Structures are given as structure tokens and as C-alpha cells.
Amino acid sequence: MQTLICHAAQDLRIENTPPPGALQPHELLVRVAYGGICGSDLHYQQHGGFGTVRIKEPMALGHEVSGVIEALGAEVQGLKTGQRIAISPSRPCGTCRYCQLGQHNHCLNMRFYGSAMPFPHIQGAFSELLVIDAAQAHRVADHLSLSEAALAEPLSVGLHAIQRAGGVLGKQVLVTGCGPIGSLLIGGLRRAGAAHIVAVDLSDLALDCARRMGADETINLRTQPDALEPYKRDKGQFDAVFEASGSEVALRNGMDVIAPRGTLVTVGLGGDMSLPMNQIVAKEIELRGSFRFHPEFATAVRFLNQGLIDGKPVITRILPLSDAVAAFQLAGDKSQSLKVQIAFGDAPTTLQTTRETA
Ligand code: ZN
């Protein structure tokens, strides 16, 4: 079988790897259909890591995957071969203090796919065959394409950020950064009852997606640099701000327009930056980080299955595994790409609106 492995910066290889061995009783063998390229995959491929995290040994990339069950371990209940699933890449231990508190995203022994944070690294999911724990499998509705199902992971990140904000019903909300996470987050905000959603980015492609995902107003700060000015009046107009770009400028913009005691959730990982502490203090801004997700994955799959969130606008291109290196180059070009996905095996490279013949 073939696996997409990153050896170092600018060294991404499609390699033949040995097929998985015998299944443990609670495991599934899955034939992977689609894998979405995430910002962290891009960082590994372009720079060999991000911040202090570096690739120190060859690592398969990928954590946004869907597929079809190929075989079942002896004790797996309630699933069958041939079923289509979204695969949660979140693999907490279940027994550490944070897992026992229900904070699985803070698990001390987390084995999140495709992460060079621990060493040995946790291998990723961009492989034709994957052995998963049955608990990672979430059934996909017959009418939902497996490429859309592979959006469950980035949607989960957005849904967790909304949870961190602590309720957006009836609120005026700003989202800075409308790549796949920001745009899917907007779909979640609409579902969560936000009254008015303003989306900011530097790319018209991203803003068009944000509007299709439910933003009421979009602002391109490259071409409309003063468009946020009216929102500064009376100390700021937004009850909640979601910063999904990882940019210091965007974070500072958010602080200028957030209302006193507003909640500012940072989803983007932008490294170290300097912040206007006086503004945080004087406006009593609630600054909250948001990292990955856990229970939100099931919610994300349910929203996609029921058509409550339509993720199709986020997917800009699907390329076969044989073109994976080109797919990464395309994904890194924000002028023409939002979510780029890799199709494994014989999965179609056009976005299907009805059930695929998987
Ligand atoms: Zn744990």
C-alpha cells in the first residue's frame, strides 16, 4: 500500500509501506477514501514543523480522513464491512487526569494523527489502508459524500472554538481568517444562533466561501483597510471575536472592535506575538485559547449528515494520491485554494453531491 510520508522540509514522498498486520479485537481496517490537507500538514511539508515542533524522523502526514470499513476486529459491535465512515484523529488515553475530567483534548498521552509534538512521532493517516480503533469511526449518511465527510475534523475545530466562547445566541460576532477552519466555524456560528456574523480576510476567495457558509457581511482588509472603523465606536461592537488566522494584526484588529467584556477566542496557531495588555485590562477582554476538540467530532458528523452545515464551499480541489506533492503546492497557494483534498485508491476527484460508489 502507499503512504504519504514527510521526511523533512520540502521532502514529501509517496512510499510503498507494508500493509497492516492482524487486527486487535476492537480495531477496524479502513480503506481510506479522502484526506484533507491541513495547515499543520503544510507546515511540516514546507518548513519541517512549526514553532519549536520539528520533524525528527519520517512521519506520515494527515488527520482529516474518511473511508470505508474493510475488516472488523473480533469484538467490534454495531459496525459492518462496507460502511462509510469519518475517522476521528483524536486518540486520547482515557485514563489520565485530563481525560477523567472530560478534557480529552488535553490528554497527557494523546496520539493525534500526524503530530511531531511527541517523539517518536505519531504517524498520520494519509495511507491507503489504516487500522483504527472502532471508537474513532463515525457513520456517514448515505447521501453525504466521503469528501464532505473528511471535513468533520476541521469543522470539529470550529465547533470547539464556539464551545470555548460559551454561547453566541443573538450575538454580534467577528471572524478573522476565513480559510477552511474560519469558514466552517461560520457555518457552526449560524447553527448556534449568532445574530450577525462579520467575516474578515485578505482574500476574496476565502470571503466568498465565508459568505456561502453564512457570513452576513464580508470585509477584505487588503482592499477595504478602513472597513472595520465603524465597529470601533462606543469602545467596540462585537460580543465575540474568533481569530482563525494566527496573525498578530488580526488579533489586534479584533481587540479594537470587541465590546467591553467581549470574548476573544484564538483558534489560529501563530507563534509568539506581542499584545496590547492595556486594552485587555481596560476593556476586560476575555482572551481564550481553543485547541483541537474531542466530543465535537460526533456533533460535526451529525451536522454534516443532517445537512445542517453544508461544507461543500470549502473544498476547492481534489487530487489523486499520485499528485500529492502538487496537491500540497496547491494547498499552500491561498490565492486559489481553501481545502485541498487527496483522493486515495479509486475515490473520485470530483466533488460528488450524492453518494459515491465507494
Ligand atoms: Zn488521557
Short mmCIF file of C-alpha atoms and ligand atoms in Angstrom, two decimals:
data_model
loop_
_atom_site.label_atom_id
_atom_site.label_comp_id
_atom_site.label_asym_id
_atom_site.label_seq_id
_atom_site.Cartn_x
_atom_site.Cartn_y
_atom_site.Cartn_z
CA MET A 1 0.00 0.00 0.00
CA GLN A 2 1.03 3.61 -0.47
CA THR A 3 1.59 6.15 2.27
CA LEU A 4 2.41 9.86 2.07
CA ILE A 5 5.47 10.46 4.22
CA CYS A 6 7.25 13.71 5.08
CA HIS A 7 10.99 13.28 5.68
CA ALA A 8 11.91 16.93 6.15
CA ALA A 9 11.04 20.36 4.79
CA GLN A 10 10.29 20.13 1.03
CA ASP A 11 10.79 16.34 1.11
CA LEU A 12 7.40 14.66 0.74
CA ARG A 13 7.37 11.12 -0.68
CA ILE A 14 4.73 8.61 -1.77
CA GLU A 15 6.17 5.37 -0.42
CA ASN A 16 5.24 1.71 -0.53
CA THR A 17 4.69 0.60 3.05
CA PRO A 18 3.84 -2.85 4.43
CA PRO A 19 0.09 -3.49 4.84
CA PRO A 20 -1.23 -3.56 8.41
CA GLY A 21 -0.98 -6.85 10.34
CA ALA A 22 -3.71 -8.71 12.22
CA LEU A 23 -6.45 -6.62 13.85
CA GLN A 24 -6.80 -6.35 17.61
CA PRO A 25 -10.32 -7.23 18.89
CA HIS A 26 -11.56 -3.60 18.97
CA GLU A 27 -9.89 -2.42 15.77
CA LEU A 28 -11.10 -1.79 12.23
CA LEU A 29 -9.25 -1.96 8.95
CA VAL A 30 -10.30 1.02 6.82
CA ARG A 31 -9.73 1.73 3.13
CA VAL A 32 -9.09 5.48 3.17
CA ALA A 33 -11.10 7.50 0.62
CA TYR A 34 -10.21 11.16 1.21
CA GLY A 35 -7.68 13.12 3.21
CA GLY A 36 -7.84 16.90 3.62
CA ILE A 37 -4.59 18.85 3.73
CA CYS A 38 -4.48 20.95 6.90
CA GLY A 39 -2.33 23.95 7.81
CA SER A 40 -0.21 21.78 10.12
CA ASP A 41 0.45 19.26 7.31
CA LEU A 42 1.54 22.20 5.15
CA HIS A 43 3.87 23.49 7.88
CA TYR A 44 5.56 20.09 8.12
CA GLN A 45 5.90 19.86 4.34
CA GLN A 46 7.06 23.45 3.79
CA HIS A 47 9.16 24.12 6.90
CA GLY A 48 9.64 20.74 8.62
CA GLY A 49 7.45 21.87 11.52
CA PHE A 50 6.14 24.97 13.31
CA GLY A 51 7.32 26.85 16.39
CA THR A 52 9.56 24.51 18.37
CA VAL A 53 7.94 21.39 16.85
CA ARG A 54 10.25 19.75 14.27
CA ILE A 55 10.12 16.53 12.26
CA LYS A 56 12.92 14.36 13.67
CA GLU A 57 12.05 11.12 11.87
CA PRO A 58 9.98 10.28 8.75
CA MET A 59 6.30 10.84 9.52
CA ALA A 60 3.14 10.08 7.56
CA LEU A 61 1.07 13.27 7.38
CA GLY A 62 -2.67 13.73 7.59
CA HIS A 63 -5.50 13.72 10.11
CA GLU A 64 -8.65 14.75 8.14
CA VAL A 65 -9.76 11.41 6.72
CA SER A 66 -12.79 9.40 5.70
CA GLY A 67 -13.04 5.87 4.34
CA VAL A 68 -14.82 2.54 4.07
CA ILE A 69 -14.63 -0.30 6.59
CA GLU A 70 -12.71 -3.22 5.08
CA ALA A 71 -12.49 -5.61 8.04
CA LEU A 72 -13.55 -5.81 11.70
CA GLY A 73 -11.77 -7.00 14.83
CA ALA A 74 -13.38 -9.96 16.61
CA GLU A 75 -15.15 -7.91 19.30
CA VAL A 76 -16.34 -4.91 17.29
CA GLN A 77 -20.10 -4.40 17.65
CA GLY A 78 -22.55 -2.31 15.63
CA LEU A 79 -20.40 -1.82 12.53
CA LYS A 80 -20.15 -3.77 9.28
CA THR A 81 -17.74 -4.08 6.39
CA GLY A 82 -18.56 -1.70 3.55
CA GLN A 83 -19.85 1.03 5.86
CA ARG A 84 -18.69 4.57 5.12
CA ILE A 85 -17.14 6.48 8.00
CA ALA A 86 -15.49 9.71 9.07
CA ILE A 87 -12.45 8.95 11.22
CA SER A 88 -11.68 10.99 14.32
CA PRO A 89 -7.92 11.55 14.57
CA SER A 90 -8.25 12.27 18.30
CA ARG A 91 -6.93 9.31 20.29
CA PRO A 92 -6.80 10.22 23.99
CA CYS A 93 -5.77 7.58 26.54
CA GLY A 94 -8.99 7.78 28.57
CA THR A 95 -7.26 7.34 31.92
CA CYS A 96 -5.05 10.40 32.58
CA ARG A 97 -6.26 13.21 34.85
CA TYR A 98 -7.49 15.37 31.94
CA CYS A 99 -9.29 12.51 30.22
CA GLN A 100 -11.01 11.71 33.51
CA LEU A 101 -12.06 15.36 33.75
CA GLY A 102 -13.60 15.11 30.28
CA GLN A 103 -10.91 17.36 28.79
CA HIS A 104 -9.75 14.80 26.26
CA ASN A 105 -8.06 17.38 24.04
CA HIS A 106 -5.60 17.92 26.92
CA CYS A 107 -4.82 14.21 27.30
CA LEU A 108 -1.28 13.67 28.61
CA ASN A 109 -0.86 10.68 26.29
CA MET A 110 -2.70 11.97 23.20
CA ARG A 111 -1.87 10.14 19.96
CA PHE A 112 -3.31 12.65 17.49
CA TYR A 113 -2.60 11.57 13.90
CA GLY A 114 0.33 13.16 12.12
CA SER A 115 1.88 15.03 15.03
CA ALA A 116 5.58 15.62 15.59
CA MET A 117 4.94 17.08 19.06
CA PRO A 118 5.81 13.78 20.81
CA PHE A 119 8.81 11.63 19.92
CA PRO A 120 8.57 9.03 18.48
CA HIS A 121 6.15 10.99 16.29
CA ILE A 122 2.52 9.95 15.91
CA GLN A 123 2.16 8.71 12.35
CA GLY A 124 -0.58 10.30 10.25
CA ALA A 125 -3.48 8.89 8.27
CA PHE A 126 -2.58 9.63 4.63
CA SER A 127 -2.30 5.96 3.75
CA GLU A 128 -4.38 3.69 1.54
CA LEU A 129 -5.15 1.37 4.46
CA LEU A 130 -5.46 2.38 8.08
CA VAL A 131 -6.06 0.43 11.27
CA ILE A 132 -8.19 2.45 13.68
CA ASP A 133 -9.90 1.89 16.98
CA ALA A 134 -13.62 1.22 16.49
CA ALA A 135 -14.33 4.23 18.72
CA GLN A 136 -12.79 6.53 16.09
CA ALA A 137 -15.37 5.52 13.46
CA HIS A 138 -18.39 7.76 12.90
CA ARG A 139 -21.01 6.57 10.40
CA VAL A 140 -21.62 8.81 7.38
CA ALA A 141 -25.15 9.21 5.97
CA ASP A 142 -25.78 7.61 2.57
CA HIS A 143 -26.34 10.96 0.85
CA LEU A 144 -23.15 12.59 2.17
CA SER A 145 -20.05 12.26 0.01
CA LEU A 146 -16.91 10.90 1.65
CA SER A 147 -15.03 14.05 0.65
CA GLU A 148 -17.51 16.15 2.65
CA ALA A 149 -17.20 13.62 5.48
CA ALA A 150 -13.47 14.39 5.59
CA LEU A 151 -14.45 17.93 6.66
CA ALA A 152 -15.67 16.63 10.01
CA GLU A 153 -12.24 17.26 11.54
CA PRO A 154 -11.78 20.96 10.64
CA LEU A 155 -15.48 21.53 11.44
CA SER A 156 -14.85 20.00 14.89
CA VAL A 157 -12.08 22.54 15.47
CA GLY A 158 -14.55 25.33 14.71
CA LEU A 159 -17.28 23.83 16.90
CA HIS A 160 -14.86 23.51 19.82
CA ALA A 161 -13.94 27.20 19.43
CA ILE A 162 -17.65 28.08 19.62
CA GLN A 163 -17.93 25.97 22.78
CA ARG A 164 -14.96 27.88 24.22
CA ALA A 165 -16.77 31.19 23.58
CA GLY A 166 -19.55 29.95 25.84
CA GLY A 167 -22.65 30.72 23.76
CA VAL A 168 -23.21 33.03 20.79
CA LEU A 169 -27.02 33.08 20.64
CA GLY A 170 -28.18 36.52 19.48
CA LYS A 171 -24.68 37.95 19.49
CA GLN A 172 -22.76 40.11 17.05
CA VAL A 173 -19.70 38.11 16.03
CA LEU A 174 -16.50 38.80 14.11
CA VAL A 175 -14.42 36.06 12.48
CA THR A 176 -10.91 36.98 11.35
CA GLY A 177 -9.38 34.49 8.92
CA CYS A 178 -11.79 32.65 6.62
CA GLY A 179 -9.75 29.67 5.47
CA PRO A 180 -11.34 26.23 5.96
CA ILE A 181 -11.43 26.47 9.78
CA GLY A 182 -12.81 30.03 9.85
CA SER A 183 -15.37 29.30 7.16
CA LEU A 184 -16.58 26.06 8.75
CA LEU A 185 -16.68 27.89 12.10
CA ILE A 186 -19.03 30.42 10.46
CA GLY A 187 -21.31 27.54 9.46
CA GLY A 188 -21.28 26.49 13.12
CA LEU A 189 -21.98 30.04 14.34
CA ARG A 190 -25.01 30.24 12.09
CA ARG A 191 -26.25 26.95 13.51
CA ALA A 192 -25.51 28.17 17.07
CA GLY A 193 -27.73 31.23 16.66
CA ALA A 194 -25.31 34.13 16.17
CA ALA A 195 -27.35 37.20 15.13
CA HIS A 196 -24.86 38.93 12.85
CA ILE A 197 -21.59 37.49 11.55
CA VAL A 198 -18.90 39.71 10.04
CA ALA A 199 -16.04 37.89 8.28
CA VAL A 200 -12.62 39.42 7.62
CA ASP A 201 -9.81 38.10 5.42
CA LEU A 202 -7.29 39.34 2.88
CA SER A 203 -8.54 37.02 0.11
CA ASP A 204 -11.75 37.37 -1.91
CA LEU A 205 -11.78 33.59 -2.46
CA ALA A 206 -11.94 32.99 1.31
CA LEU A 207 -14.53 35.72 1.80
CA ASP A 208 -16.75 34.31 -0.93
CA CYS A 209 -16.62 30.99 0.90
CA ALA A 210 -17.37 32.72 4.23
CA ARG A 211 -20.47 34.30 2.72
CA ARG A 212 -21.66 30.96 1.33
CA MET A 213 -21.09 29.42 4.78
CA GLY A 214 -23.36 32.04 6.38
CA ALA A 215 -21.47 35.31 7.00
CA ASP A 216 -23.77 38.36 6.82
CA GLU A 217 -21.03 40.79 5.87
CA THR A 218 -17.54 40.22 4.45
CA ILE A 219 -14.60 42.64 4.56
CA ASN A 220 -11.39 42.35 2.57
CA LEU A 221 -8.91 44.36 4.64
CA ARG A 222 -6.47 44.44 1.73
CA THR A 223 -8.88 46.39 -0.47
CA GLN A 224 -11.03 47.95 2.29
CA PRO A 225 -8.48 48.80 5.02
CA ASP A 226 -10.86 51.16 6.87
CA ALA A 227 -13.94 48.97 6.76
CA LEU A 228 -13.69 47.92 10.43
CA GLU A 229 -13.55 51.57 11.66
CA PRO A 230 -17.31 51.89 12.31
CA TYR A 231 -17.11 48.86 14.61
CA LYS A 232 -14.73 50.69 16.98
CA ARG A 233 -17.44 53.09 18.12
CA ASP A 234 -18.53 53.09 21.78
CA LYS A 235 -15.42 51.04 22.77
CA GLY A 236 -16.25 48.25 20.27
CA GLN A 237 -19.26 46.49 18.79
CA PHE A 238 -18.61 42.74 18.80
CA ASP A 239 -19.73 40.49 21.64
CA ALA A 240 -17.42 37.73 20.44
CA VAL A 241 -14.42 37.56 18.13
CA PHE A 242 -12.94 34.36 16.67
CA GLU A 243 -9.35 34.77 15.48
CA ALA A 244 -8.64 31.98 13.00
CA SER A 245 -5.73 33.41 11.01
CA GLY A 246 -2.88 33.21 13.53
CA SER A 247 -1.90 36.78 12.64
CA GLU A 248 -0.95 39.38 15.25
CA VAL A 249 -2.51 42.16 13.14
CA ALA A 250 -5.80 40.27 13.05
CA LEU A 251 -5.72 39.73 16.83
CA ARG A 252 -5.07 43.44 17.42
CA ASN A 253 -7.87 44.35 14.99
CA GLY A 254 -10.16 42.09 16.98
CA MET A 255 -9.24 43.82 20.23
CA ASP A 256 -10.01 47.22 18.67
CA VAL A 257 -13.57 46.26 17.77
CA ILE A 258 -14.58 43.88 20.57
CA ALA A 259 -17.01 45.30 23.13
CA PRO A 260 -16.03 45.55 26.80
CA ARG A 261 -16.20 42.10 28.45
CA GLY A 262 -16.40 40.50 25.00
CA THR A 263 -14.90 37.06 24.45
CA LEU A 264 -11.99 36.70 22.06
CA VAL A 265 -11.26 33.10 21.08
CA THR A 266 -7.97 32.37 19.32
CA VAL A 267 -8.09 29.32 17.07
CA GLY A 268 -5.10 30.04 14.84
CA LEU A 269 -1.62 29.00 15.91
CA GLY A 270 0.57 31.99 15.12
CA GLY A 271 3.51 31.60 17.46
CA ASP A 272 4.72 34.31 19.85
CA MET A 273 3.30 37.80 19.46
CA SER A 274 3.06 40.98 21.49
CA LEU A 275 -0.38 42.03 22.72
CA PRO A 276 -1.83 45.38 23.89
CA MET A 277 -2.23 44.38 27.54
CA ASN A 278 -3.69 47.77 28.49
CA GLN A 279 -6.55 47.16 26.11
CA ILE A 280 -7.15 43.66 27.51
CA VAL A 281 -7.24 45.09 31.04
CA ALA A 282 -9.22 48.28 30.37
CA LYS A 283 -11.87 46.57 28.22
CA GLU A 284 -11.88 43.45 30.41
CA ILE A 285 -11.47 41.30 27.33
CA GLU A 286 -11.85 37.56 27.88
CA LEU A 287 -9.00 36.06 25.85
CA ARG A 288 -9.46 32.29 25.40
CA GLY A 289 -7.40 29.74 23.51
CA SER A 290 -9.02 26.87 21.66
CA PHE A 291 -7.11 23.68 20.86
CA ARG A 292 -8.36 20.77 18.77
CA PHE A 293 -11.63 19.11 20.00
CA HIS A 294 -12.92 15.77 21.17
CA PRO A 295 -16.69 15.33 21.65
CA GLU A 296 -17.33 17.92 18.93
CA PHE A 297 -16.33 15.37 16.27
CA ALA A 298 -19.59 13.45 16.75
CA THR A 299 -21.53 16.73 16.56
CA ALA A 300 -19.70 17.72 13.38
CA VAL A 301 -20.55 14.42 11.67
CA ARG A 302 -24.18 14.75 12.76
CA PHE A 303 -24.41 18.31 11.37
CA LEU A 304 -22.91 17.16 8.06
CA ASN A 305 -25.08 14.02 7.92
CA GLN A 306 -28.26 16.00 8.54
CA GLY A 307 -27.35 18.78 6.12
CA LEU A 308 -27.39 21.34 8.95
CA ILE A 309 -23.98 22.52 7.78
CA ASP A 310 -23.03 22.24 4.11
CA GLY A 311 -19.25 22.13 3.85
CA LYS A 312 -19.03 21.92 0.05
CA PRO A 313 -18.00 25.58 -0.49
CA VAL A 314 -14.81 24.91 1.49
CA ILE A 315 -13.47 22.19 -0.83
CA THR A 316 -11.68 23.84 -3.75
CA ARG A 317 -9.86 20.88 -5.31
CA ILE A 318 -9.40 17.11 -5.05
CA LEU A 319 -6.28 15.46 -6.50
CA PRO A 320 -5.30 11.76 -6.62
CA LEU A 321 -2.62 10.42 -4.27
CA SER A 322 -0.21 10.19 -7.22
CA ASP A 323 -0.38 14.02 -7.42
CA ALA A 324 0.05 14.53 -3.67
CA VAL A 325 3.10 16.78 -3.97
CA ALA A 326 1.22 19.03 -6.41
CA ALA A 327 -1.76 18.95 -4.06
CA PHE A 328 0.42 20.32 -1.25
CA GLN A 329 1.75 23.07 -3.51
CA LEU A 330 -1.79 23.99 -4.47
CA ALA A 331 -2.94 23.94 -0.84
CA GLY A 332 -0.14 26.37 0.01
CA ASP A 333 -1.39 28.90 -2.55
CA LYS A 334 -4.07 30.81 -0.66
CA SER A 335 -4.99 32.83 -3.75
CA GLN A 336 -6.58 29.77 -5.35
CA SER A 337 -7.09 27.21 -2.57
CA LEU A 338 -9.14 26.69 0.54
CA LYS A 339 -9.39 22.98 1.36
CA VAL A 340 -7.45 20.72 -0.97
CA GLN A 341 -8.11 17.00 -0.53
CA ILE A 342 -6.24 13.92 -1.65
CA ALA A 343 -8.30 11.06 -3.14
CA PHE A 344 -6.98 7.60 -2.23
CA GLY A 345 -7.48 4.42 -4.25
CA ASP A 346 -10.20 4.88 -6.86
CA ALA A 347 -12.13 7.60 -4.98
CA PRO A 348 -13.41 10.21 -7.48
CA THR A 349 -11.56 13.52 -7.79
CA THR A 350 -14.71 15.48 -8.48
CA LEU A 351 -16.86 16.64 -5.59
CA GLN A 352 -19.89 14.38 -5.55
CA THR A 353 -23.20 15.79 -4.42
CA THR A 354 -24.78 12.40 -3.96
CA ARG A 355 -23.48 9.11 -2.67
CA GLU A 356 -20.23 7.97 -4.20
CA THR A 357 -19.68 4.49 -5.49
CA ALA A 358 -17.08 3.85 -2.81
ZN ZN B 1 -5.52 10.93 28.64
#
